[in-house]
Tab-separated table of C-alpha atoms in Angstrom:
chain	number	residue	atom	x	y	z
A	13	MET	CA	-2.844	26.109	5.685
A	14	TYR	CA	-4.879	23.324	7.333
A	15	ILE	CA	-7.589	25.780	8.413
A	16	LYS	CA	-7.795	27.019	4.818
A	17	VAL	CA	-8.049	23.425	3.570
A	18	TRP	CA	-10.770	22.562	6.076
A	19	VAL	CA	-12.777	25.656	5.076
A	20	THR	CA	-12.429	24.575	1.436
A	21	ILE	CA	-13.759	21.087	2.262
A	22	MET	CA	-16.707	22.545	4.137
A	23	LYS	CA	-17.545	24.884	1.227
A	24	ASN	CA	-17.201	22.272	-1.516
A	25	ASN	CA	-18.620	19.414	0.545
A	26	GLN	CA	-16.918	17.008	-1.838
A	27	LEU	CA	-13.636	15.911	-3.338
A	28	SER	CA	-12.985	15.724	-7.065
A	29	TYR	CA	-11.890	12.521	-8.758
A	30	ILE	CA	-9.312	12.550	-11.558
A	31	GLU	CA	-9.896	9.689	-13.952
A	32	GLU	CA	-7.016	7.215	-13.989
A	33	PRO	CA	-4.611	8.091	-16.841
A	34	LYS	CA	-4.235	5.460	-19.537
A	35	LEU	CA	-1.085	4.076	-21.079
A	36	LYS	CA	-0.485	3.367	-24.749
A	37	PHE	CA	0.912	0.091	-26.079
A	38	ALA	CA	1.383	-1.626	-29.431
A	39	PHE	CA	-1.229	-1.025	-32.155
A	40	GLU	CA	-2.100	2.299	-30.436
A	41	GLN	CA	-4.108	0.422	-27.803
A	42	ALA	CA	-4.567	1.887	-24.328
A	43	THR	CA	-5.235	0.437	-20.877
A	44	GLU	CA	-5.010	1.645	-17.279
A	45	ASP	CA	-2.692	-1.120	-16.074
A	46	SER	CA	0.740	-1.553	-17.675
A	47	ARG	CA	0.585	-5.315	-17.091
A	48	ASP	CA	-2.737	-5.620	-18.919
A	49	GLY	CA	-1.438	-3.613	-21.857
A	50	LEU	CA	1.763	-5.616	-22.183
A	51	THR	CA	-0.109	-8.928	-21.941
A	52	LEU	CA	-2.849	-8.044	-24.416
A	53	PHE	CA	-1.014	-5.879	-26.959
A	54	GLY	CA	2.734	-5.952	-26.323
A	55	PRO	CA	5.148	-3.053	-25.725
A	56	TYR	CA	4.714	0.347	-27.328
A	57	GLU	CA	8.093	0.151	-29.074
A	58	HIS	CA	8.491	-3.192	-30.792
A	59	SER	CA	11.874	-4.913	-30.889
A	60	LYS	CA	13.184	-8.097	-32.481
A	61	GLY	CA	16.229	-10.311	-32.184
A	62	MET	CA	18.119	-11.608	-29.181
A	63	ILE	CA	19.469	-9.868	-26.093
A	64	ARG	CA	23.253	-9.919	-25.905
A	65	VAL	CA	23.983	-10.206	-22.194
A	66	GLY	CA	27.331	-10.009	-20.433
A	67	VAL	CA	27.457	-11.431	-16.911
A	68	VAL	CA	30.094	-10.879	-14.238
A	69	GLY	CA	30.182	-13.135	-11.189
A	70	THR	CA	31.253	-16.441	-9.766
A	71	GLU	CA	30.484	-19.695	-11.560
A	72	GLU	CA	27.770	-20.402	-8.986
A	73	HIS	CA	26.126	-17.011	-9.531
A	74	ILE	CA	26.268	-17.378	-13.316
A	75	GLU	CA	24.503	-20.730	-12.968
A	76	LEU	CA	21.851	-19.027	-10.823
A	77	TYR	CA	21.498	-16.364	-13.526
A	78	SER	CA	20.751	-19.035	-16.164
A	79	ARG	CA	18.088	-20.565	-13.894
A	80	PHE	CA	16.638	-17.092	-13.316
A	81	VAL	CA	16.331	-16.487	-17.071
A	82	THR	CA	14.711	-19.908	-17.500
A	83	GLN	CA	12.047	-18.918	-14.962
A	84	MET	CA	11.609	-15.467	-16.544
A	85	ASN	CA	10.821	-17.101	-19.873
A	86	LYS	CA	8.000	-19.170	-18.361
A	87	PRO	CA	4.510	-18.154	-17.219
A	88	ILE	CA	4.000	-17.479	-13.516
A	89	TYR	CA	0.398	-17.962	-12.394
A	90	THR	CA	-0.998	-16.026	-9.445
A	91	LYS	CA	-3.951	-16.181	-7.077
A	92	SER	CA	-4.275	-12.491	-6.222
A	93	PHE	CA	-6.286	-10.213	-8.508
A	94	GLY	CA	-3.912	-7.375	-7.631
A	95	ARG	CA	-0.915	-9.380	-8.871
A	96	PRO	CA	-1.673	-10.327	-12.515
A	97	PHE	CA	-0.092	-13.476	-13.883
A	98	TYR	CA	3.143	-13.152	-15.829
A	99	PRO	CA	3.063	-14.731	-19.337
A	100	GLY	CA	6.849	-15.042	-19.825
A	101	PHE	CA	9.416	-12.602	-21.207
A	102	LYS	CA	9.304	-13.508	-24.896
A	103	SER	CA	5.514	-13.836	-24.844
A	104	VAL	CA	5.269	-10.254	-23.595
A	105	PHE	CA	8.160	-8.467	-25.316
A	106	GLY	CA	8.729	-10.615	-28.393
A	107	ILE	CA	12.514	-10.858	-28.126
A	108	GLU	CA	14.775	-13.745	-27.174
A	109	TRP	CA	16.417	-13.721	-23.756
A	110	PRO	CA	18.789	-16.707	-23.940
A	111	GLU	CA	19.614	-18.657	-20.805
A	112	GLU	CA	23.241	-18.787	-21.920
A	113	PRO	CA	24.801	-15.285	-21.773
A	114	THR	CA	26.764	-13.892	-24.685
A	115	LYS	CA	29.792	-13.276	-22.488
A	116	LYS	CA	30.762	-14.789	-19.125
A	117	LEU	CA	33.310	-13.002	-16.968
A	118	ILE	CA	34.033	-15.444	-14.153
A	119	LEU	CA	35.342	-14.148	-10.837
A	120	LYS	CA	36.802	-16.282	-8.069
A	121	GLN	CA	34.823	-16.481	-4.852
A	122	GLU	CA	38.042	-16.099	-2.846
A	123	ASP	CA	38.782	-12.791	-4.614
A	124	ILE	CA	35.337	-11.468	-3.691
A	125	ASP	CA	35.742	-12.714	-0.100
A	126	GLU	CA	39.147	-11.018	0.103
A	127	LYS	CA	37.631	-7.652	-0.831
A	128	LEU	CA	34.685	-8.107	1.531
A	129	ALA	CA	37.100	-8.879	4.376
A	130	ILE	CA	38.744	-5.427	4.148
A	131	MET	CA	38.015	-3.666	7.431
A	132	ASN	CA	37.540	-0.115	6.201
A	133	LEU	CA	34.164	0.439	4.500
A	134	ARG	CA	35.334	2.889	1.820
A	135	GLU	CA	38.306	0.773	0.848
A	136	ARG	CA	36.165	-2.378	0.905
A	137	THR	CA	33.554	-0.917	-1.434
A	138	TYR	CA	36.096	0.696	-3.750
A	139	GLN	CA	38.132	-2.478	-4.146
A	140	LEU	CA	35.061	-4.649	-4.761
A	141	VAL	CA	33.746	-2.232	-7.420
A	142	THR	CA	37.203	-2.291	-9.009
A	143	LEU	CA	37.134	-6.097	-9.151
A	144	TYR	CA	33.852	-6.180	-11.101
A	145	LEU	CA	34.435	-3.050	-13.195
A	146	ASP	CA	37.953	-4.003	-14.274
A	147	ALA	CA	36.592	-7.284	-15.662
A	148	ILE	CA	34.023	-5.387	-17.751
A	149	ILE	CA	36.493	-2.765	-18.999
A	150	LYS	CA	39.079	-5.405	-19.945
A	151	CYS	CA	36.438	-7.353	-21.867
A	152	ILE	CA	35.351	-4.216	-23.744
A	153	GLN	CA	38.950	-3.454	-24.669
A	154	ASP	CA	39.788	-7.018	-25.738
A	155	GLU	CA	36.561	-8.152	-27.399
A	156	GLU	CA	34.703	-6.891	-30.446
A	157	SER	CA	31.372	-8.554	-29.618
A	158	ALA	CA	28.708	-6.013	-28.619
A	159	ILE	CA	26.891	-6.334	-25.295
A	160	ASP	CA	23.421	-4.840	-24.780
A	161	ILE	CA	23.451	-5.000	-20.973
A	162	TRP	CA	25.828	-6.109	-18.228
A	163	TYR	CA	24.535	-8.184	-15.309
A	164	VAL	CA	26.717	-7.773	-12.231
A	165	LEU	CA	25.947	-10.699	-9.917
A	166	VAL	CA	26.809	-10.170	-6.258
A	167	PRO	CA	26.357	-12.123	-3.015
A	168	ASN	CA	23.812	-10.891	-0.469
A	169	SER	CA	26.675	-9.921	1.834
A	170	VAL	CA	27.331	-6.906	-0.416
A	171	LEU	CA	23.988	-5.526	0.776
A	172	SER	CA	25.165	-5.542	4.384
A	173	LEU	CA	28.874	-4.803	3.907
A	174	CYS	CA	29.024	-2.242	1.089
A	175	ARG	CA	26.500	0.438	1.944
A	176	PRO	CA	26.901	3.783	3.775
A	177	LYS	CA	25.795	2.434	7.174
A	178	SER	CA	27.791	-0.788	6.948
A	179	TYR	CA	30.399	-1.589	9.563
A	180	SER	CA	33.718	0.146	9.047
A	181	GLY	CA	36.973	-0.409	10.888
A	182	LYS	CA	39.489	2.332	11.565
A	183	ALA	CA	40.309	4.258	8.389
A	184	SER	CA	43.592	3.272	6.831
A	185	PHE	CA	43.916	6.688	5.173
A	186	ASP	CA	46.254	9.433	6.350
A	187	LYS	CA	43.854	12.387	6.128
A	188	LYS	CA	46.572	15.019	6.568
A	189	ARG	CA	48.643	13.627	3.697
A	190	ILE	CA	45.529	13.402	1.539
A	191	GLU	CA	44.744	17.070	2.206
A	192	VAL	CA	48.288	18.053	1.240
A	193	PHE	CA	48.094	15.931	-1.907
A	194	SER	CA	44.694	17.415	-2.812
A	195	MET	CA	46.162	20.918	-2.621
A	196	GLY	CA	48.597	19.986	-5.379
A	197	GLN	CA	51.708	19.514	-3.254
A	198	ILE	CA	53.570	16.504	-4.556
A	199	SER	CA	56.317	14.436	-2.991
A	200	LEU	CA	59.683	13.389	-4.375
A	201	PHE	CA	58.351	9.904	-5.025
A	202	PRO	CA	55.920	9.589	-7.995
A	203	GLU	CA	54.897	6.068	-6.985
A	204	GLU	CA	53.833	7.422	-3.608
A	205	ASP	CA	51.756	10.156	-5.264
A	206	GLU	CA	50.066	7.536	-7.446
A	207	LYS	CA	49.158	5.530	-4.373
A	208	LEU	CA	47.892	8.645	-2.628
A	209	GLU	CA	45.761	9.497	-5.652
A	210	GLU	CA	44.069	6.116	-5.369
A	211	TYR	CA	43.605	6.723	-1.641
A	212	VAL	CA	41.937	10.056	-2.392
A	213	GLN	CA	39.551	8.332	-4.792
A	214	MET	CA	38.743	5.679	-2.191
A	215	TYR	CA	38.330	8.199	0.596
A	216	GLU	CA	36.047	10.527	-1.363
A	217	SER	CA	34.006	7.915	-3.249
A	218	ASP	CA	30.602	6.853	-2.002
A	219	SER	CA	30.533	3.668	0.043
A	220	ASP	CA	27.426	2.298	-1.717
A	221	PHE	CA	28.441	-0.478	-4.125
A	222	HIS	CA	25.545	0.104	-6.549
A	223	ASP	CA	26.004	3.875	-6.818
A	224	GLN	CA	29.782	3.807	-7.088
A	225	LEU	CA	29.704	1.056	-9.724
A	226	LYS	CA	27.244	2.990	-11.903
A	227	ALA	CA	29.147	6.261	-11.496
A	228	ARG	CA	32.527	4.746	-12.317
A	229	ALA	CA	31.036	2.876	-15.272
A	230	LEU	CA	29.703	6.174	-16.659
A	231	TYR	CA	33.065	7.841	-16.081
A	232	ASN	CA	34.872	4.994	-17.870
A	233	LYS	CA	32.429	5.273	-20.793
A	234	VAL	CA	30.897	1.814	-20.428
A	235	SER	CA	28.301	2.240	-23.159
A	236	SER	CA	25.824	-0.431	-22.021
A	237	PRO	CA	23.600	-0.168	-18.916
A	238	ILE	CA	24.488	-2.188	-15.821
A	239	GLN	CA	22.020	-4.285	-13.827
A	240	VAL	CA	23.170	-5.253	-10.326
A	241	MET	CA	21.560	-8.512	-9.172
A	242	LEU	CA	21.649	-9.941	-5.655
A	243	GLU	CA	22.017	-13.672	-5.199
A	244	SER	CA	18.620	-13.773	-3.436
A	245	THR	CA	16.900	-12.065	-6.385
A	246	LEU	CA	18.346	-14.662	-8.751
A	247	LYS	CA	16.721	-17.286	-6.533
A	248	PHE	CA	13.361	-15.434	-6.407
A	249	GLU	CA	13.839	-14.940	-2.675
A	250	GLY	CA	13.642	-11.981	-0.340
A	251	LYS	CA	16.644	-10.208	1.121
A	252	ARG	CA	16.159	-11.789	4.555
A	253	PRO	CA	17.558	-15.337	4.962
A	254	GLY	CA	14.951	-17.995	4.199
A	255	GLU	CA	12.400	-15.498	2.832
A	256	GLU	CA	10.886	-17.435	-0.047
A	257	PHE	CA	8.559	-15.739	-2.514
A	258	ASN	CA	5.126	-17.129	-3.227
A	259	ASP	CA	3.844	-17.122	-6.807
A	260	ASP	CA	2.267	-13.675	-6.400
A	261	MET	CA	5.593	-12.152	-5.380
A	262	LYS	CA	7.469	-14.096	-8.075
A	263	SER	CA	5.104	-12.648	-10.664
A	264	HIS	CA	5.606	-9.144	-9.261
A	265	LEU	CA	9.389	-9.530	-9.457
A	266	ALA	CA	9.162	-10.919	-12.999
A	267	TRP	CA	6.995	-8.024	-14.228
A	268	THR	CA	9.217	-5.422	-12.566
A	269	HIS	CA	12.501	-6.848	-13.769
A	270	SER	CA	11.360	-7.548	-17.323
A	271	SER	CA	9.946	-4.046	-17.921
A	272	SER	CA	13.107	-2.511	-16.471
A	273	LEU	CA	15.272	-4.722	-18.694
A	274	TYR	CA	13.280	-3.846	-21.813
A	275	TYR	CA	13.636	-0.135	-21.036
A	276	LYS	CA	17.389	-0.449	-20.397
A	277	LEU	CA	17.701	-2.075	-23.810
A	278	GLY	CA	16.540	1.237	-25.272
A	279	ASN	CA	12.845	0.466	-25.824
A	280	LEU	CA	9.749	2.101	-24.331
A	281	PRO	CA	7.451	-0.539	-22.788
A	282	TRP	CA	4.609	2.006	-22.771
A	283	LYS	CA	3.952	5.734	-22.996
A	284	LEU	CA	1.234	8.047	-21.780
A	285	ASP	CA	-1.961	8.115	-23.805
A	286	ALA	CA	-3.571	11.402	-24.876
A	287	VAL	CA	-0.660	13.508	-23.639
A	288	ARG	CA	-0.589	17.130	-24.734
A	289	ASP	CA	1.771	17.790	-27.628
A	290	GLY	CA	4.933	19.780	-26.948
A	291	VAL	CA	4.918	19.352	-23.170
A	292	CYS	CA	8.203	18.850	-21.321
A	293	TYR	CA	8.694	18.049	-17.626
A	294	VAL	CA	11.878	18.759	-15.680
A	295	GLY	CA	12.563	17.515	-12.154
A	296	LEU	CA	15.306	19.194	-10.119
A	297	VAL	CA	17.906	17.077	-8.330
A	298	PHE	CA	20.155	18.197	-5.483
A	299	LYS	CA	22.639	16.071	-3.598
A	300	ARG	CA	24.828	17.324	-0.790
A	301	LEU	CA	28.440	16.256	-1.207
A	302	GLN	CA	29.641	13.904	1.492
A	303	GLU	CA	31.356	15.405	4.507
A	304	THR	CA	34.729	13.954	3.542
A	305	SER	CA	34.733	15.999	0.339
A	306	ARG	CA	37.082	18.942	-0.038
A	307	GLN	CA	34.010	21.095	-0.810
A	308	LYS	CA	32.180	20.823	2.489
A	309	GLY	CA	28.675	22.219	2.535
A	310	TYR	CA	28.424	22.102	-1.258
A	311	ALA	CA	25.825	20.246	-3.304
A	312	CYS	CA	25.582	18.913	-6.839
A	313	SER	CA	22.656	19.996	-9.003
A	314	ALA	CA	21.039	18.117	-11.872
A	315	ALA	CA	17.874	18.037	-13.943
A	316	GLN	CA	15.776	15.094	-15.126
A	317	MET	CA	13.953	15.937	-18.337
A	318	PHE	CA	10.995	13.810	-19.412
A	319	LEU	CA	9.461	14.244	-22.831
A	320	ASP	CA	5.858	13.669	-23.851
A	321	SER	CA	7.024	10.245	-25.073
A	322	GLY	CA	7.898	9.303	-21.503
A	323	ASP	CA	11.633	8.860	-22.063
A	324	GLY	CA	14.102	10.811	-19.950
A	325	VAL	CA	17.588	12.347	-19.911
A	326	VAL	CA	19.702	13.431	-16.929
A	327	PHE	CA	21.788	16.625	-17.064
A	328	ARG	CA	24.442	17.272	-14.436
A	329	GLY	CA	24.662	20.896	-13.341
A	330	ASN	CA	27.150	22.866	-11.291
A	331	VAL	CA	28.475	22.036	-7.851
A	332	GLY	CA	28.108	24.953	-5.476
A	333	PRO	CA	26.884	26.235	-2.094
A	334	TRP	CA	23.252	25.555	-2.928
A	335	MET	CA	22.182	24.485	0.563
A	336	SER	CA	20.143	26.926	2.635
A	337	LYS	CA	21.232	27.957	6.115
A	338	ASN	CA	18.801	25.545	7.742
A	339	GLU	CA	20.248	22.714	5.605
A	340	LYS	CA	16.779	21.647	4.497
A	341	THR	CA	16.347	23.274	1.086
A	342	PHE	CA	18.509	23.908	-1.983
A	343	HIS	CA	18.519	26.845	-4.386
A	344	LEU	CA	20.688	27.610	-7.416
A	345	ASP	CA	22.156	30.984	-8.217
A	346	ARG	CA	20.890	32.729	-11.342
A	347	GLU	CA	23.671	31.667	-13.723
A	348	SER	CA	23.693	28.014	-12.626
A	349	ALA	CA	19.902	27.871	-12.985
A	350	ARG	CA	20.198	29.293	-16.492
A	351	LEU	CA	22.907	26.844	-17.523
A	352	LEU	CA	21.044	23.823	-16.139
A	353	LEU	CA	17.732	24.573	-17.846
A	354	SER	CA	19.472	25.626	-21.065
A	355	MET	CA	20.937	22.136	-21.385
A	356	ALA	CA	17.459	20.612	-21.155
A	357	ILE	CA	15.888	23.085	-23.607
A	358	ASP	CA	18.691	22.656	-26.146
A	359	SER	CA	18.349	18.870	-25.898
A	360	TYR	CA	14.602	19.124	-26.535
A	361	LYS	CA	15.228	21.358	-29.559
A	362	ASP	CA	17.818	18.924	-30.957
A	363	LYS	CA	15.375	16.007	-30.646
A	364	HIS	CA	12.188	17.695	-31.885
A	365	GLY	CA	13.460	20.522	-34.082
A	366	VAL	CA	11.353	23.028	-32.118
A	367	PHE	CA	11.241	24.373	-28.563
A	368	PRO	CA	8.631	23.006	-26.121
A	369	LYS	CA	5.265	24.718	-25.931
A	370	GLU	CA	5.041	24.155	-22.177
A	371	LEU	CA	7.828	23.422	-19.718
A	372	PHE	CA	6.958	22.399	-16.165
A	373	ILE	CA	9.732	22.417	-13.550
A	374	HIS	CA	9.037	20.179	-10.554
A	375	GLY	CA	10.812	20.783	-7.253
A	376	ARG	CA	10.343	19.905	-3.595
A	377	THR	CA	10.587	23.517	-2.435
A	378	ALA	CA	9.430	26.899	-3.714
A	379	PHE	CA	11.775	28.528	-6.232
A	380	SER	CA	13.736	31.606	-5.170
A	381	ASP	CA	13.683	34.840	-7.186
A	382	ASP	CA	17.305	34.348	-8.238
A	383	GLU	CA	16.636	30.771	-9.287
A	384	TRP	CA	13.523	31.609	-11.280
A	385	ASN	CA	15.210	34.536	-13.003
A	386	GLY	CA	17.871	32.087	-14.189
A	387	PHE	CA	15.246	29.689	-15.534
A	388	SER	CA	13.526	32.604	-17.260
A	389	ASP	CA	16.836	33.647	-18.828
A	390	ALA	CA	17.176	30.136	-20.279
A	391	ILE	CA	13.898	30.324	-22.195
A	392	GLN	CA	14.552	33.738	-23.739
A	393	GLN	CA	15.663	31.866	-26.849
A	394	SER	CA	12.136	30.381	-26.865
A	395	PRO	CA	9.759	33.236	-25.985
A	396	ASP	CA	6.670	31.166	-26.861
A	397	THR	CA	7.428	28.505	-24.227
A	398	ASN	CA	5.133	28.698	-21.200
A	399	LEU	CA	7.397	28.138	-18.178
A	400	VAL	CA	5.702	26.948	-14.989
A	401	GLY	CA	7.289	26.149	-11.619
A	402	ILE	CA	5.572	23.472	-9.527
A	403	THR	CA	6.269	22.633	-5.883
A	404	ILE	CA	5.424	19.057	-4.871
A	405	LYS	CA	5.701	18.084	-1.230
A	406	GLU	CA	5.428	14.530	0.064
A	407	ASN	CA	4.043	13.453	3.431
A	408	ASP	CA	2.452	16.786	4.176
A	409	GLY	CA	0.558	15.243	7.091
A	410	PHE	CA	-2.950	16.060	5.876
A	411	LYS	CA	-5.189	12.966	5.821
A	412	ILE	CA	-8.803	12.171	5.046
A	413	LEU	CA	-10.445	9.178	6.721
A	414	LYS	CA	-13.589	7.453	5.536
A	415	ASN	CA	-16.628	7.027	7.753
A	416	VAL	CA	-16.013	3.945	9.884
A	417	GLU	CA	-19.695	3.010	9.541
A	418	ASP	CA	-19.217	2.632	5.788
A	419	PRO	CA	-18.813	-1.128	5.059
A	420	LYS	CA	-16.196	-0.259	2.413
A	421	ALA	CA	-14.181	1.963	4.758
A	422	GLN	CA	-11.515	-0.718	5.034
A	423	TYR	CA	-10.380	0.224	1.520
A	424	GLY	CA	-9.518	3.818	2.408
A	425	VAL	CA	-9.674	6.794	0.036
A	426	LEU	CA	-9.431	6.421	-3.739
A	427	ARG	CA	-6.242	7.007	-5.680
A	428	GLY	CA	-6.932	10.002	-7.922
A	429	LEU	CA	-8.901	12.075	-5.428
A	430	SER	CA	-8.027	15.754	-5.489
A	431	LEU	CA	-8.886	18.796	-3.446
A	432	VAL	CA	-8.380	22.226	-5.014
A	433	VAL	CA	-7.610	24.720	-2.248
A	434	ASP	CA	-7.345	27.727	-4.564
A	435	GLU	CA	-6.309	28.524	-8.139
A	436	LYS	CA	-2.648	27.918	-7.254
A	437	SER	CA	-2.647	24.953	-4.874
A	438	GLY	CA	-4.316	21.688	-3.986
A	439	TYR	CA	-3.943	18.160	-2.649
A	440	LEU	CA	-3.643	15.047	-4.782
A	441	TRP	CA	-3.972	11.457	-3.585
A	442	THR	CA	-1.617	9.411	-5.749
A	443	LYS	CA	-1.838	6.632	-3.183
A	444	GLY	CA	-5.128	5.003	-2.323
A	445	PHE	CA	-7.573	2.250	-3.170
A	446	ILE	CA	-7.576	1.141	-6.814
A	447	PRO	CA	-10.874	-0.429	-7.973
A	448	LYS	CA	-9.181	-2.108	-10.947
A	449	THR	CA	-6.862	-4.198	-8.758
A	450	GLU	CA	-9.199	-4.324	-5.732
A	451	THR	CA	-6.318	-3.262	-3.532
A	452	ALA	CA	-4.315	-0.178	-2.547
A	453	ASN	CA	-0.818	0.886	-3.585
A	454	HIS	CA	0.195	1.632	-0.007
A	455	MET	CA	0.230	-0.022	3.412
A	456	GLU	CA	-0.772	2.911	5.607
A	457	VAL	CA	-3.391	5.673	5.666
A	458	ALA	CA	-2.931	7.472	2.347
A	459	VAL	CA	-1.231	10.855	2.572
A	460	PRO	CA	-1.704	13.219	-0.398
A	461	LEU	CA	0.854	15.245	-2.267
A	462	TYR	CA	0.649	18.979	-1.723
A	463	VAL	CA	0.852	20.656	-5.140
A	464	GLU	CA	1.435	24.370	-5.680
A	465	ILE	CA	1.961	26.481	-8.782
A	466	ASN	CA	4.861	28.441	-7.349
A	467	ARG	CA	5.777	30.378	-10.506
A	468	GLY	CA	4.196	30.975	-13.878
A	469	THR	CA	0.634	30.420	-14.989
A	470	SER	CA	-1.326	27.212	-15.486
A	471	SER	CA	-4.490	25.490	-14.308
A	472	ILE	CA	-4.109	23.661	-10.990
A	473	GLU	CA	-6.452	20.948	-12.296
A	474	THR	CA	-4.233	20.410	-15.344
A	475	VAL	CA	-1.111	20.340	-13.196
A	476	MET	CA	-2.556	17.657	-10.895
A	477	LYS	CA	-3.714	15.559	-13.860
A	478	ASP	CA	-0.183	15.699	-15.256
A	479	ILE	CA	1.341	14.671	-11.928
A	480	LEU	CA	-1.009	11.694	-11.607
A	481	ALA	CA	-0.061	10.633	-15.139
A	482	LEU	CA	3.653	10.947	-14.343
A	483	THR	CA	3.234	8.412	-11.521
A	484	LYS	CA	2.718	5.791	-14.257
A	485	LEU	CA	6.109	6.261	-15.980
A	486	ASN	CA	8.284	4.355	-13.504
A	487	TYR	CA	9.747	1.785	-15.900
A	488	ASN	CA	11.793	0.354	-13.037
A	489	ALA	CA	8.631	-1.101	-11.495
A	490	CYS	CA	5.824	-2.602	-13.555
A	491	ILE	CA	2.957	-1.593	-11.277
A	492	TYR	CA	-0.430	0.057	-11.655
A	493	GLY	CA	0.755	3.436	-10.409
A	494	ASP	CA	3.428	4.950	-8.197
A	495	GLY	CA	2.960	7.401	-5.356
A	496	ILE	CA	5.540	9.902	-6.643
A	497	PRO	CA	5.788	11.384	-10.172
A	498	VAL	CA	8.788	10.137	-12.121
A	499	THR	CA	10.205	13.680	-12.184
A	500	LEU	CA	10.946	13.342	-8.449
A	501	ARG	CA	10.839	9.572	-7.826
A	502	PHE	CA	14.501	8.913	-8.662
A	503	SER	CA	15.977	12.298	-7.739
A	504	ASP	CA	17.693	10.981	-4.604
A	505	LYS	CA	19.147	7.948	-6.387
A	506	ILE	CA	20.344	10.041	-9.344
A	507	GLY	CA	21.963	12.470	-6.920
A	508	ASP	CA	23.698	9.573	-5.166
A	509	ILE	CA	25.180	8.343	-8.449
A	510	LEU	CA	26.200	11.824	-9.638
A	511	THR	CA	28.182	12.384	-6.423
A	512	ALA	CA	29.432	8.816	-5.898
A	513	ILE	CA	32.925	9.643	-7.157
A	514	PRO	CA	34.850	12.907	-6.614
A	515	ASP	CA	35.145	15.850	-8.985
A	516	ILE	CA	33.698	14.020	-11.955
A	517	ASN	CA	31.413	15.416	-14.630
A	518	TRP	CA	30.032	13.725	-17.717
A	519	ALA	CA	27.746	14.569	-20.580
A	520	ALA	CA	23.982	14.117	-20.402
A	521	LYS	CA	23.033	10.448	-20.319
A	522	PRO	CA	19.698	8.680	-20.834
A	523	PHE	CA	17.672	8.001	-17.716
A	524	LYS	CA	18.138	4.225	-18.163
A	525	PHE	CA	21.753	4.452	-16.934
A	526	TYR	CA	20.657	5.622	-13.479
A	527	ILE	CA	17.858	3.206	-12.518
C-alpha cells in the first residue's frame, strides 16, 4: 500500500486541499469556527426560558455547582488566538441557567465514603451508582416538577476508585453459586436468591461509574440526560491535584461544557452548512462483552445514525459471536446486519416521511460478504437509496513531513489535505495546522485517516469531504474540528454504556443520552 501511495505522490506531485466545511447558526449564517458562530449569531436552534436542573451530591459539591454556574454566566477573556473568549452562557444561548438548581438531592459525605471504602471494585462501583441513582429515581417518583437535566456531582476519588483499572480487593462473590443461579437453579430460600440476583448484577456490571450510571438510568427510564461532574471540574481545575486552569483553559472548558449542555437540553447548537439533501450516515459500534459475562467471546452491536441535520440516534443490535478469530475485527451475520440497518432506515422514514437518497455506513474494518448482504436486504424496501460502505482507519502510520528549510515548517501539514490513491481509496488529514486559529488540533506529527470505499459506488472526493465535515459535529466539545468523524468518535463510549449492565436491551435513544 505504501509503495502505491508513494507512486501516487510522485505522479501527482501535489496534495489536494479540501476547503474547511462551514457550520450554520441562527439567521442562516455560516462560519468555520463553532465558537465564532455562537458568539456572533447564536445557536442554530433557538430556545427560551430557564433550565430546570436537578443536582445530586453533598452540600459542599452543590455549593461548588452554584459557583460553577456563576462563572459560566460571566465572560472569560483569553490571551490565545486559538482559544476564543467566552461571552457567558446566556449571552451565547439566550436561556437562563440559574445558580440555584430546581431540585437539590443532598447526599451525606459519610455515605459516599462508605461506598468508596468497599474493597471489591465491582461492588464499590455498583453500590456508589445505586446511592446516586436511587436518589434520582425516588425524586422522580415523589415529585411532579419536571427536570431538564440531572447533574451528578462526584468527588475526584471516583475517578481513581471506580474505573476498570482501579484497585480491587478479593472478590466477595461466590462465582460457583452465581453460575448455578444464572442457569435458573433456585434455592429453597427466596431471600437468598434475591441477594444472589443482586450479586449477579454487581458481578456482571461494568466497573466504570460513568458508564454504569448512564446505562442503569436508561434501563430505569430516567427521561432526562445525566451530566457527571467531577469536583475538580466544578472548580475549573485539572484532574491532577493543584492543577489550576489559566483563563485560556477556563474558556475552553466553558465553551465545551455549555455547547454540550445546550445539546443535551434537546437543541442543536449548530448544523452543517450546504449539506446534501437526503443524506444519512451510520457508524457501526461493536463492544466485546466483559470476560465475566455468561456469554464469553460475544459482542454487542449497535448503530449510530446521523441525519443531515447533524442530530443522532443510537440503535442497539443483537449480541452474538461477532468477533473474528484474531480478536481484532467484528462482523455481523446476515440477519443481524439486516435487522440493525432496518431500525435506522425505518427511523429515518418515520422522521422525514421518505427513505434516504444516500446512506453511508462507516466502519473501522472492511465489510464481509455476509454483512453487506444483510445491509442490502435492509434497503430492499427503498430501492432508490444508494448504499455505500466506507472503511475508516485511524493511525495508519503514513505521515508527510514538511521541508525543514521552510520557515513555516514548525506548523506541520494543513488540516484538510487529501491524497487520492485511486478511485476507491485515499488519505485525509483531519488533524493539522489550522490557519484560522494559528495553531494545530494535535500535539504530534499529524497522521491521516485512511479512507476506502469498501462497498457500493460513490466519489472518493465526496466521501472525504463528508468525513471532514463530520469531524465538526462533536457537540460534546466546542472546538474548531475533531480528528475523528462523529460516526466513529463515540463508538467505544457508546459500546461501553450499552454493555455496562448485563442482558439489558432498550429502545433507540437520542445520541445526547450517551455523551
